[in-house]
Amino acid sequence: MSQNHSENCIFCKIVAGQIPSKKVYEDEEMYAFHDINPSAPVHFLMIPKRHFANLMDASSADEALLGRMMAIAPRLASEQGCRPGDTGGFRVMVNNGVDGGQEVYHLHIHVMGGPRPWNKN
Ligand code: AMP
Ligand code: ZN
């Protein structure tokens, strides 16, 4: 079930300032910070401040926030050094559950970009 804060969730602790992070963006509902183990020259994570595990745990109440996160991603990507236009661009990715390769169970949107090659495809 969704809840505001989950004990022992590292991303809730990042939102609460109990674990340090390199902030990219923050507003009332979301927080963005650099991935500690980047897979690309630019790699940051966008998370809702409210805890929910992944898209399978999202509800209709989360639609506006998820839309807002997707809509602001290009601006943040550009600010972090992703190059504009079709010769630049960036990747957004959400891993969900074991089969989705999810490691941290607080919904997060990966934003990756910058000149290739990257550490991962
Ligand atoms: P996922 O497989 O989508 O759950 O990916 C979790 C991501 O969180 C990985 O890319 C990790 O490098 C990243 N990560 C884990 N702990 C931290 C942390 N304390 N600060 C920043 N990024 C983290
Ligand atoms: Zn959490």
Coordinates of N, CA and C and ligand atoms in Angstrom, one line a residue:
M1 N 0.8 -1.2 0.0 CA 0.0 0.0 0.0 C 0.9 1.3 0.0
S2 N 0.4 2.3 -0.6 CA 1.1 3.6 -0.6 C 1.0 4.2 0.8
Q3 N 2.1 4.9 1.2 CA 2.1 5.6 2.4 C 3.0 6.8 2.3
N4 N 3.0 7.7 3.2 CA 3.8 8.9 3.1 C 5.2 8.7 3.2
H5 N 5.6 7.8 4.1 CA 7.0 7.5 4.4 C 7.1 6.0 4.8
S6 N 8.2 5.4 4.3 CA 8.4 4.0 4.6 C 9.7 3.8 5.4
E7 N 9.5 3.2 6.6 CA 10.7 3.0 7.4 C 11.7 2.2 6.6
N8 N 13.0 2.5 6.7 CA 14.1 1.8 6.1 C 14.1 1.9 4.6
C9 N 13.4 2.9 4.0 CA 13.5 3.1 2.6 C 14.6 4.2 2.4
I10 N 15.6 3.9 1.6 CA 16.7 4.8 1.5 C 16.3 6.1 0.8
F11 N 15.3 6.0 -0.2 CA 14.9 7.2 -0.9 C 14.0 8.1 0.0
C12 N 13.2 7.5 0.9 CA 12.5 8.3 1.9 C 13.5 9.0 2.8
K13 N 14.6 8.3 3.1 CA 15.7 8.9 4.0 C 16.4 10.1 3.2
I14 N 16.5 9.9 1.9 CA 17.1 11.0 1.1 C 16.2 12.2 1.1
V15 N 14.9 12.0 0.9 CA 13.9 13.1 1.0 C 14.0 13.8 2.3
A16 N 14.1 13.0 3.4 CA 14.1 13.6 4.7 C 15.4 14.2 5.1
G17 N 16.5 14.1 4.2 CA 17.8 14.6 4.5 C 18.6 13.8 5.5
Q18 N 18.2 12.5 5.7 CA 18.9 11.7 6.7 C 20.0 10.9 6.0
I19 N 20.0 10.9 4.6 CA 21.1 10.3 3.8 C 21.4 11.4 2.8
P20 N 22.7 11.8 2.7 CA 23.1 12.9 1.8 C 22.8 12.5 0.3
S21 N 22.5 13.5 -0.5 CA 22.3 13.4 -1.9 C 22.7 14.7 -2.6
K22 N 23.0 14.6 -3.9 CA 23.3 15.8 -4.7 C 22.1 16.2 -5.4
K23 N 21.5 17.3 -4.9 CA 20.2 17.7 -5.4 C 20.2 18.3 -6.8
V24 N 19.3 17.9 -7.6 CA 19.1 18.4 -8.9 C 17.9 19.4 -9.0
Y25 N 16.8 19.0 -8.2 CA 15.6 19.8 -8.3 C 14.7 19.3 -7.1
E26 N 13.9 20.3 -6.6 CA 13.0 19.9 -5.5 C 11.8 20.9 -5.6
D27 N 10.6 20.3 -5.4 CA 9.4 21.1 -5.1 C 8.6 20.4 -4.1
E28 N 7.3 20.8 -3.9 CA 6.5 20.2 -2.8 C 6.3 18.7 -3.0
E29 N 6.3 18.3 -4.2 CA 5.9 16.9 -4.4 C 7.0 16.0 -4.9
M30 N 8.0 16.5 -5.4 CA 9.1 15.7 -6.0 C 10.5 16.1 -5.6
Y31 N 11.4 15.2 -5.8 CA 12.8 15.5 -5.5 C 13.6 14.8 -6.6
A32 N 14.7 15.4 -7.0 CA 15.6 14.8 -8.0 C 17.0 15.0 -7.5
F33 N 17.8 13.9 -7.8 CA 19.2 13.9 -7.3 C 20.0 13.0 -8.2
H34 N 21.3 13.2 -8.1 CA 22.2 12.4 -9.0 C 22.3 11.0 -8.5
D35 N 22.3 10.1 -9.5 CA 22.5 8.7 -9.2 C 23.9 8.5 -8.6
I36 N 24.1 7.7 -7.6 CA 25.4 7.5 -6.9 C 26.3 6.6 -7.8
N37 N 25.7 5.9 -8.7 CA 26.5 5.0 -9.6 C 26.1 5.2 -11.0
P38 N 26.5 6.3 -11.6 CA 25.9 6.7 -12.9 C 26.2 5.8 -14.0
S39 N 25.2 5.5 -14.9 CA 25.4 4.7 -16.1 C 25.6 5.5 -17.3
A40 N 25.6 6.8 -17.2 CA 25.8 7.7 -18.3 C 26.4 9.0 -17.8
P41 N 27.0 9.9 -18.7 CA 27.6 11.1 -18.2 C 26.6 12.0 -17.4
V42 N 25.4 12.0 -17.8 CA 24.3 12.6 -16.9 C 23.4 11.5 -16.5
H43 N 23.2 11.3 -15.2 CA 22.3 10.3 -14.7 C 21.8 10.8 -13.3
F44 N 20.5 11.1 -13.4 CA 19.9 11.5 -12.1 C 18.5 10.8 -12.0
L45 N 18.0 10.8 -10.8 CA 16.8 10.1 -10.4 C 15.7 11.2 -10.0
M46 N 14.5 11.0 -10.4 CA 13.4 11.8 -10.0 C 12.4 11.0 -9.2
I47 N 12.1 11.4 -8.0 CA 11.2 10.6 -7.1 C 10.1 11.5 -6.6
P48 N 8.9 10.8 -6.4 CA 7.9 11.5 -5.6 C 8.3 11.5 -4.1
K49 N 8.0 12.6 -3.4 CA 8.4 12.6 -2.0 C 7.5 11.6 -1.2
R50 N 6.3 11.4 -1.7 CA 5.4 10.4 -1.0 C 5.9 9.1 -1.4
H51 N 6.0 8.2 -0.5 CA 6.5 6.8 -0.8 C 5.4 6.0 -1.5
F52 N 5.8 5.5 -2.7 CA 5.1 4.3 -3.2 C 6.2 3.5 -4.0
A53 N 6.0 2.2 -4.0 CA 7.1 1.3 -4.4 C 7.4 1.5 -5.9
N54 N 6.4 1.5 -6.8 CA 6.7 1.5 -8.2 C 5.4 1.8 -8.9
L55 N 5.4 1.7 -10.2 CA 4.2 2.0 -11.0 C 3.0 1.1 -10.7
M56 N 3.3 -0.1 -10.3 CA 2.3 -1.1 -9.9 C 1.6 -0.7 -8.7
D57 N 2.2 0.2 -7.9 CA 1.7 0.6 -6.6 C 1.1 2.0 -6.7
A58 N 1.1 2.6 -7.9 CA 0.5 3.9 -8.2 C -1.0 3.8 -8.3
S59 N -1.7 4.9 -8.0 CA -3.1 5.0 -8.2 C -3.5 6.2 -9.1
S60 N -4.8 6.3 -9.3 CA -5.2 7.5 -10.1 C -4.8 8.8 -9.4
A61 N -4.7 8.8 -8.1 CA -4.3 10.0 -7.4 C -2.9 10.4 -7.7
D62 N -2.1 9.5 -8.3 CA -0.7 9.9 -8.7 C -0.6 10.3 -10.1
E63 N -1.7 10.3 -10.9 CA -1.6 10.6 -12.3 C -1.0 12.0 -12.6
A64 N -1.5 13.0 -11.9 CA -1.0 14.3 -12.2 C 0.5 14.5 -11.8
L65 N 0.9 13.9 -10.7 CA 2.3 14.0 -10.3 C 3.2 13.3 -11.3
L66 N 2.8 12.1 -11.7 CA 3.6 11.3 -12.7 C 3.7 12.1 -14.0
G67 N 2.6 12.7 -14.4 CA 2.7 13.5 -15.6 C 3.6 14.7 -15.5
R68 N 3.5 15.4 -14.3 CA 4.4 16.5 -14.1 C 5.8 16.1 -14.1
M69 N 6.1 15.0 -13.5 CA 7.5 14.5 -13.5 C 8.0 14.3 -14.9
M70 N 7.2 13.7 -15.7 CA 7.6 13.4 -17.1 C 7.8 14.8 -17.9
A71 N 6.9 15.7 -17.5 CA 6.9 17.0 -18.3 C 8.1 17.9 -17.9
I72 N 8.6 17.7 -16.7 CA 9.7 18.5 -16.2 C 11.1 17.9 -16.5
A73 N 11.1 16.6 -16.9 CA 12.3 15.9 -17.1 C 13.2 16.5 -18.2
P74 N 12.6 17.0 -19.3 CA 13.5 17.6 -20.4 C 14.2 18.8 -19.9
R75 N 13.5 19.7 -19.1 CA 14.2 20.9 -18.5 C 15.3 20.5 -17.6
L76 N 15.1 19.5 -16.7 CA 16.2 19.1 -15.8 C 17.3 18.5 -16.6
A77 N 17.0 17.7 -17.5 CA 18.0 17.0 -18.4 C 18.9 18.0 -19.0
S78 N 18.2 19.0 -19.6 CA 19.0 20.1 -20.3 C 19.9 20.8 -19.3
E79 N 19.3 21.2 -18.1 CA 20.1 21.9 -17.1 C 21.3 21.1 -16.6
Q80 N 21.2 19.7 -16.7 CA 22.3 18.9 -16.2 C 23.3 18.5 -17.3
G81 N 23.1 19.0 -18.5 CA 24.1 18.9 -19.6 C 23.7 18.0 -20.7
C82 N 22.5 17.5 -20.7 CA 22.0 16.7 -21.9 C 21.9 17.6 -23.1
R83 N 22.3 17.1 -24.2 CA 22.3 18.0 -25.4 C 21.0 18.1 -26.1
P84 N 20.6 19.2 -26.7 CA 19.3 19.4 -27.3 C 19.1 18.7 -28.6
G85 N 17.9 18.5 -29.0 CA 17.6 18.0 -30.4 C 17.8 16.6 -30.6
D86 N 17.6 16.1 -31.8 CA 17.6 14.7 -32.1 C 19.0 14.2 -32.1
T87 N 20.1 15.0 -32.2 CA 21.4 14.5 -32.1 C 21.9 14.4 -30.6
G88 N 21.1 15.0 -29.7 CA 21.3 14.8 -28.3 C 20.3 14.0 -27.7
G89 N 19.5 14.5 -26.7 CA 18.4 13.8 -26.1 C 18.8 13.1 -24.8
F90 N 18.0 12.3 -24.4 CA 18.2 11.6 -23.1 C 17.2 10.4 -23.0
R91 N 17.4 9.6 -22.0 CA 16.6 8.4 -21.8 C 15.8 8.6 -20.4
V92 N 14.6 8.2 -20.4 CA 13.9 8.1 -19.1 C 13.5 6.6 -19.0
M93 N 13.6 6.1 -17.7 CA 13.4 4.7 -17.5 C 12.9 4.5 -16.1
V94 N 11.9 3.6 -16.0 CA 11.4 3.2 -14.7 C 11.4 1.7 -14.5
N95 N 12.2 1.2 -13.6 CA 12.2 -0.3 -13.3 C 11.2 -0.6 -12.3
N96 N 10.4 -1.7 -12.6 CA 9.3 -2.1 -11.7 C 9.4 -3.5 -11.4
G97 N 9.6 -3.8 -10.1 CA 9.6 -5.2 -9.6 C 10.8 -6.0 -10.0
V98 N 10.9 -7.2 -9.6 CA 12.0 -8.1 -9.8 C 12.3 -8.3 -11.3
D99 N 11.2 -8.6 -12.1 CA 11.4 -8.8 -13.5 C 11.8 -7.5 -14.2
G100 N 11.5 -6.4 -13.6 CA 11.8 -5.1 -14.2 C 13.2 -4.6 -13.7
G101 N 13.9 -5.4 -12.9 CA 15.2 -5.1 -12.5 C 15.3 -4.0 -11.4
Q102 N 14.2 -3.8 -10.7 CA 14.1 -2.8 -9.6 C 14.9 -3.2 -8.4
E103 N 15.8 -2.3 -7.9 CA 16.6 -2.5 -6.7 C 16.1 -1.7 -5.5
V104 N 15.7 -0.5 -5.8 CA 15.2 0.3 -4.7 C 13.7 0.5 -4.8
Y105 N 12.9 0.1 -3.8 CA 11.5 0.0 -3.9 C 10.8 1.3 -3.4
H106 N 11.2 2.4 -4.0 CA 10.6 3.7 -3.9 C 10.6 4.2 -5.3
L107 N 9.4 4.5 -5.9 CA 9.4 4.8 -7.4 C 10.4 5.8 -7.7
H108 N 11.1 5.6 -8.8 CA 12.1 6.6 -9.3 C 12.2 6.5 -10.8
I109 N 12.3 7.7 -11.4 CA 12.5 7.8 -12.8 C 14.0 8.1 -13.1
H110 N 14.6 7.2 -13.8 CA 16.0 7.4 -14.2 C 16.0 8.4 -15.4
V111 N 16.8 9.4 -15.4 CA 17.1 10.3 -16.5 C 18.5 10.2 -16.9
M112 N 18.8 9.7 -18.1 CA 20.2 9.5 -18.5 C 20.5 10.2 -19.8
G113 N 21.7 10.8 -19.9 CA 22.0 11.4 -21.2 C 23.5 11.8 -21.2
G114 N 23.8 12.6 -22.2 CA 25.2 13.0 -22.4 C 25.8 12.2 -23.5
P115 N 27.0 12.6 -24.0 CA 27.7 11.9 -25.1 C 27.9 10.5 -24.8
R116 N 27.7 9.6 -25.8 CA 28.1 8.2 -25.7 C 29.5 8.0 -26.1
P117 N 30.2 6.9 -25.7 CA 29.5 5.7 -25.1 C 29.2 5.9 -23.6
W118 N 28.1 5.2 -23.2 CA 27.7 5.1 -21.8 C 28.3 3.8 -21.1
N119 N 28.1 3.8 -19.8 CA 28.6 2.5 -19.1 C 27.6 1.4 -19.5
K120 N 26.4 1.7 -19.8 CA 25.4 0.7 -20.2 C 24.8 1.1 -21.5
N121 N 24.2 0.2 -22.2 CA 23.5 0.5 -23.5 C 22.3 1.4 -23.2
Ligands
AMP1 P1 16.7 0.6 -9.8 O1 17.4 -0.7 -10.3 O2 15.9 1.2 -10.8 O3 16.0 0.3 -8.5 O4 17.9 1.5 -9.5 C1 18.2 2.1 -8.3 C2 19.3 3.2 -8.5 O5 19.4 3.9 -7.3 C3 20.6 2.7 -9.0 O6 21.0 3.3 -10.2 C4 21.6 3.1 -7.9 O7 22.8 3.5 -8.3 C5 20.8 4.3 -7.2 N1 21.1 4.5 -5.8 C6 21.1 3.6 -4.8 N2 21.4 4.3 -3.7 C7 21.6 5.6 -3.9 C8 21.9 6.7 -3.2 N3 22.1 6.7 -1.8 N4 22.0 7.9 -3.8 C9 21.8 8.0 -5.1 N5 21.5 7.0 -5.9 C10 21.4 5.8 -5.3
ZN2 ZN 10.4 5.6 0.2

